[in-house]
Amino acid sequence: MFWYEDEVKRLEQEHLKLPYQPKTAFYGSSTITLWDSLYDDFKDFSPVNLGFGGSTLSACAWYFDRVFAQFEEINSVIIYAGDNDLSNNRHPEEIYLFLFQLFENIQRRFGVIDCTYISIKPSPQRWYLNDQVKYTNKIIEKEISQRSNQLHFIDIYNLYLDENHRPNASFYQSDGLHFNKLGHDLLKDKLVGHLSTLVLQ
């Protein structure tokens, strides 16, 4: 895990950049890290971007205590990670276990708060993993549906497919892996609606 050290040190200082106490933490891999407009897109929810590039769900669970040590008032955590685990030859069941370990870490630190997992996206670059992506999403969604009302699953998979049920390249950067602005805008619309619902509960 040592290759994440510089990124984690950066996140340990993120609170110093903010003029407020964050309420909504965005945590995970480069889908979060590279979201340049995140602070503006979610300004009504007092966000903090705690993504670190290339991270896996196992790394998110491992570094959770360090990354979140400076935050006291978090009441919602949005998580995107998992496709890097698959590309590192982790099995879907392992990813499932890492996620629920992360949920336990969150509840130990903050109590029973809202935790939202965003499904693994399809991507042109990793289309060879598509069957594993779909299976991972399926077993995570099933388990979350049987758990506490504070655990949520946001399914974005179909949003990023074209009419041929392949990844729609218009939502991705030229690497075929990371979202471009259109891709992030689509995810923003989905999440703003979800977060607004949580606030009203």
mmCIF file of C-alpha atoms in Angstrom, residues 7-195:
data_model
loop_
_atom_site.group_PDB
_atom_site.id
_atom_site.type_symbol
_atom_site.label_atom_id
_atom_site.label_comp_id
_atom_site.label_asym_id
_atom_site.label_seq_id
_atom_site.Cartn_x
_atom_site.Cartn_y
_atom_site.Cartn_z
ATOM 1 C CA GLU A 7 -1.790 10.902 -1.816
ATOM 2 C CA VAL A 8 -2.861 10.007 1.702
ATOM 3 C CA LYS A 9 -0.591 12.685 3.158
ATOM 4 C CA ARG A 10 -2.264 15.179 0.810
ATOM 5 C CA LEU A 11 -5.699 14.134 2.048
ATOM 6 C CA GLU A 12 -4.613 14.486 5.660
ATOM 7 C CA GLN A 13 -4.213 18.215 4.921
ATOM 8 C CA GLU A 14 -7.405 18.672 2.905
ATOM 9 C CA HIS A 15 -9.351 20.063 5.872
ATOM 10 C CA LEU A 16 -6.976 23.056 5.993
ATOM 11 C CA LYS A 17 -8.273 24.241 2.610
ATOM 12 C CA LEU A 18 -11.913 24.406 3.672
ATOM 13 C CA PRO A 19 -13.678 27.351 5.309
ATOM 14 C CA TYR A 20 -16.354 25.053 6.776
ATOM 15 C CA GLN A 21 -16.773 21.723 8.517
ATOM 16 C CA PRO A 22 -17.661 19.196 5.785
ATOM 17 C CA LYS A 23 -20.873 17.208 6.070
ATOM 18 C CA THR A 24 -20.626 15.078 2.918
ATOM 19 C CA ALA A 25 -17.437 13.167 2.142
ATOM 20 C CA PHE A 26 -16.710 11.838 -1.345
ATOM 21 C CA TYR A 27 -14.269 8.954 -1.031
ATOM 22 C CA GLY A 28 -12.685 6.588 -3.517
ATOM 23 C CA SER A 29 -10.654 6.380 -6.695
ATOM 24 C CA SER A 30 -9.960 8.716 -9.612
ATOM 25 C CA THR A 31 -13.655 9.065 -10.490
ATOM 26 C CA ILE A 32 -13.735 11.169 -7.310
ATOM 27 C CA THR A 33 -10.196 12.556 -7.417
ATOM 28 C CA LEU A 34 -10.513 13.972 -10.953
ATOM 29 C CA TRP A 35 -13.926 15.534 -10.373
ATOM 30 C CA ASP A 36 -12.753 19.125 -10.821
ATOM 31 C CA SER A 37 -16.168 20.710 -10.251
ATOM 32 C CA LEU A 38 -17.125 18.601 -7.233
ATOM 33 C CA TYR A 39 -16.954 21.423 -4.692
ATOM 34 C CA ASP A 40 -19.183 23.618 -6.846
ATOM 35 C CA ASP A 41 -21.516 20.800 -7.895
ATOM 36 C CA PHE A 42 -22.294 19.838 -4.300
ATOM 37 C CA LYS A 43 -21.830 23.147 -2.500
ATOM 38 C CA ASP A 44 -25.261 22.829 -0.878
ATOM 39 C CA PHE A 45 -24.082 19.683 0.909
ATOM 40 C CA SER A 46 -20.806 20.980 2.432
ATOM 41 C CA PRO A 47 -18.603 18.539 0.521
ATOM 42 C CA VAL A 48 -15.040 17.370 0.864
ATOM 43 C CA ASN A 49 -13.198 15.504 -1.896
ATOM 44 C CA LEU A 50 -11.219 12.658 -0.359
ATOM 45 C CA GLY A 51 -10.501 10.688 -3.511
ATOM 46 C CA PHE A 52 -7.019 9.385 -4.225
ATOM 47 C CA GLY A 53 -5.987 8.312 -7.682
ATOM 48 C CA GLY A 54 -5.667 4.624 -8.451
ATOM 49 C CA SER A 55 -7.160 3.634 -5.127
ATOM 50 C CA THR A 56 -8.895 0.344 -4.574
ATOM 51 C CA LEU A 57 -11.647 -0.478 -2.119
ATOM 52 C CA SER A 58 -9.071 -2.365 -0.090
ATOM 53 C CA ALA A 59 -6.933 0.808 0.091
ATOM 54 C CA CYS A 60 -9.977 2.898 1.012
ATOM 55 C CA ALA A 61 -10.677 0.592 3.943
ATOM 56 C CA TRP A 62 -6.991 0.438 4.940
ATOM 57 C CA TYR A 63 -6.437 4.219 4.976
ATOM 58 C CA PHE A 64 -9.847 5.239 6.278
ATOM 59 C CA ASP A 65 -8.749 6.199 9.796
ATOM 60 C CA ARG A 66 -5.933 8.437 8.552
ATOM 61 C CA VAL A 67 -7.941 10.123 5.810
ATOM 62 C CA PHE A 68 -10.946 10.878 8.036
ATOM 63 C CA ALA A 69 -9.092 11.693 11.260
ATOM 64 C CA GLN A 70 -9.619 15.474 10.970
ATOM 65 C CA PHE A 71 -13.361 15.358 10.306
ATOM 66 C CA GLU A 72 -15.944 15.405 13.088
ATOM 67 C CA GLU A 73 -19.255 16.345 11.486
ATOM 68 C CA ILE A 74 -19.552 14.013 8.501
ATOM 69 C CA ASN A 75 -23.122 12.780 8.127
ATOM 70 C CA SER A 76 -22.918 11.195 4.670
ATOM 71 C CA VAL A 77 -20.195 9.344 2.755
ATOM 72 C CA ILE A 78 -20.349 8.791 -1.008
ATOM 73 C CA ILE A 79 -18.056 5.992 -2.227
ATOM 74 C CA TYR A 80 -16.802 5.163 -5.691
ATOM 75 C CA ALA A 81 -14.167 2.433 -6.012
ATOM 76 C CA GLY A 82 -13.902 -1.150 -7.144
ATOM 77 C CA ASP A 83 -12.916 -1.153 -10.791
ATOM 78 C CA ASN A 84 -9.235 -0.843 -9.874
ATOM 79 C CA ASP A 85 -9.632 -3.874 -7.619
ATOM 80 C CA LEU A 86 -11.009 -5.870 -10.542
ATOM 81 C CA SER A 87 -8.183 -4.754 -12.828
ATOM 82 C CA ASN A 88 -5.763 -5.942 -10.126
ATOM 83 C CA ASN A 89 -7.300 -9.427 -10.387
ATOM 84 C CA ARG A 90 -9.359 -9.209 -7.224
ATOM 85 C CA HIS A 91 -12.497 -11.339 -7.236
ATOM 86 C CA PRO A 92 -15.964 -9.725 -6.901
ATOM 87 C CA GLU A 93 -16.434 -11.403 -3.524
ATOM 88 C CA GLU A 94 -13.237 -9.769 -2.247
ATOM 89 C CA ILE A 95 -14.467 -6.351 -3.369
ATOM 90 C CA TYR A 96 -17.749 -7.012 -1.574
ATOM 91 C CA LEU A 97 -15.845 -7.787 1.636
ATOM 92 C CA PHE A 98 -13.639 -4.690 1.362
ATOM 93 C CA LEU A 99 -16.719 -2.486 0.912
ATOM 94 C CA PHE A 100 -18.489 -3.817 3.958
ATOM 95 C CA GLN A 101 -15.294 -3.489 5.956
ATOM 96 C CA LEU A 102 -15.260 0.162 4.897
ATOM 97 C CA PHE A 103 -18.897 0.566 5.953
ATOM 98 C CA GLU A 104 -17.967 -0.835 9.375
ATOM 99 C CA ASN A 105 -15.050 1.602 9.643
ATOM 100 C CA ILE A 106 -17.355 4.510 8.830
ATOM 101 C CA GLN A 107 -19.930 3.501 11.417
ATOM 102 C CA ARG A 108 -17.276 2.960 14.049
ATOM 103 C CA ARG A 109 -15.966 6.487 13.439
ATOM 104 C CA PHE A 110 -19.198 8.435 12.861
ATOM 105 C CA GLY A 111 -22.035 6.237 14.092
ATOM 106 C CA VAL A 112 -24.905 5.131 11.893
ATOM 107 C CA ILE A 113 -24.783 7.686 9.078
ATOM 108 C CA ASP A 114 -25.790 7.514 5.431
ATOM 109 C CA CYS A 115 -23.282 5.613 3.292
ATOM 110 C CA THR A 116 -23.815 5.468 -0.464
ATOM 111 C CA TYR A 117 -21.985 3.164 -2.819
ATOM 112 C CA ILE A 118 -21.951 4.119 -6.509
ATOM 113 C CA SER A 119 -21.975 1.073 -8.751
ATOM 114 C CA ILE A 120 -18.890 0.278 -10.797
ATOM 115 C CA LYS A 121 -19.151 1.984 -14.172
ATOM 116 C CA PRO A 122 -18.647 0.330 -17.545
ATOM 117 C CA SER A 123 -15.683 1.747 -19.428
ATOM 118 C CA PRO A 124 -14.244 1.248 -22.930
ATOM 119 C CA GLN A 125 -10.766 0.566 -21.575
ATOM 120 C CA ARG A 126 -11.917 -2.176 -19.218
ATOM 121 C CA TRP A 127 -14.769 -3.666 -21.189
ATOM 122 C CA TYR A 128 -13.022 -7.047 -20.888
ATOM 123 C CA LEU A 129 -14.020 -6.938 -17.196
ATOM 124 C CA ASN A 130 -17.682 -6.314 -17.942
ATOM 125 C CA ASP A 131 -19.023 -9.624 -16.631
ATOM 126 C CA GLN A 132 -17.141 -9.161 -13.380
ATOM 127 C CA VAL A 133 -18.324 -5.552 -13.107
ATOM 128 C CA LYS A 134 -21.951 -6.606 -13.460
ATOM 129 C CA TYR A 135 -21.580 -9.460 -10.985
ATOM 130 C CA THR A 136 -19.829 -7.258 -8.423
ATOM 131 C CA ASN A 137 -22.563 -4.649 -8.695
ATOM 132 C CA LYS A 138 -25.226 -7.341 -8.365
ATOM 133 C CA ILE A 139 -23.942 -8.921 -5.162
ATOM 134 C CA ILE A 140 -23.288 -5.535 -3.535
ATOM 135 C CA GLU A 141 -26.731 -4.201 -4.437
ATOM 136 C CA LYS A 142 -28.395 -7.345 -3.090
ATOM 137 C CA GLU A 143 -26.585 -7.141 0.240
ATOM 138 C CA ILE A 144 -27.185 -3.416 0.682
ATOM 139 C CA SER A 145 -30.899 -3.905 0.031
ATOM 140 C CA GLN A 146 -31.028 -6.291 2.993
ATOM 141 C CA ARG A 147 -29.133 -4.047 5.384
ATOM 142 C CA SER A 148 -29.795 -0.837 7.307
ATOM 143 C CA ASN A 149 -31.744 1.994 5.689
ATOM 144 C CA GLN A 150 -28.564 4.058 6.062
ATOM 145 C CA LEU A 151 -26.783 2.037 3.365
ATOM 146 C CA HIS A 152 -27.591 3.003 -0.222
ATOM 147 C CA PHE A 153 -26.717 1.706 -3.682
ATOM 148 C CA ILE A 154 -26.748 4.043 -6.678
ATOM 149 C CA ASP A 155 -26.811 2.147 -9.963
ATOM 150 C CA ILE A 156 -25.147 4.160 -12.732
ATOM 151 C CA TYR A 157 -24.145 1.288 -15.006
ATOM 152 C CA ASN A 158 -26.839 1.698 -17.671
ATOM 153 C CA LEU A 159 -26.477 5.488 -17.755
ATOM 154 C CA TYR A 160 -23.141 5.149 -19.529
ATOM 155 C CA LEU A 161 -24.135 2.654 -22.220
ATOM 156 C CA ASP A 162 -25.010 3.526 -25.802
ATOM 157 C CA GLU A 163 -27.813 2.090 -27.952
ATOM 158 C CA ASN A 164 -25.655 -0.995 -28.587
ATOM 159 C CA HIS A 165 -25.238 -1.596 -24.845
ATOM 160 C CA ARG A 166 -21.560 -0.704 -24.993
ATOM 161 C CA PRO A 167 -19.825 2.108 -23.073
ATOM 162 C CA ASN A 168 -20.740 5.465 -24.590
ATOM 163 C CA ALA A 169 -17.408 7.084 -25.462
ATOM 164 C CA SER A 170 -18.895 10.589 -25.260
ATOM 165 C CA PHE A 171 -18.789 10.354 -21.444
ATOM 166 C CA TYR A 172 -15.113 9.379 -21.195
ATOM 167 C CA GLN A 173 -11.735 10.983 -21.607
ATOM 168 C CA SER A 174 -9.536 9.801 -24.462
ATOM 169 C CA ASP A 175 -8.067 7.088 -22.216
ATOM 170 C CA GLY A 176 -11.435 5.312 -22.273
ATOM 171 C CA LEU A 177 -11.355 4.997 -18.496
ATOM 172 C CA HIS A 178 -11.975 8.302 -16.724
ATOM 173 C CA PHE A 179 -15.076 10.457 -16.992
ATOM 174 C CA ASN A 180 -14.930 13.742 -18.873
ATOM 175 C CA LYS A 181 -17.133 16.687 -17.887
ATOM 176 C CA LEU A 182 -20.208 15.150 -19.511
ATOM 177 C CA GLY A 183 -19.636 11.955 -17.566
ATOM 178 C CA HIS A 184 -19.297 13.797 -14.276
ATOM 179 C CA ASP A 185 -22.309 15.996 -15.022
ATOM 180 C CA LEU A 186 -24.450 12.897 -15.515
ATOM 181 C CA LEU A 187 -23.258 11.487 -12.209
ATOM 182 C CA LYS A 188 -23.807 14.840 -10.508
ATOM 183 C CA ASP A 189 -27.468 14.897 -11.533
ATOM 184 C CA LYS A 190 -27.954 11.406 -10.133
ATOM 185 C CA LEU A 191 -26.251 12.203 -6.838
ATOM 186 C CA VAL A 192 -27.821 15.612 -6.231
ATOM 187 C CA GLY A 193 -31.243 13.996 -6.383
ATOM 188 C CA HIS A 194 -30.135 11.246 -4.016
ATOM 189 C CA LEU A 195 -28.529 13.617 -1.502
#
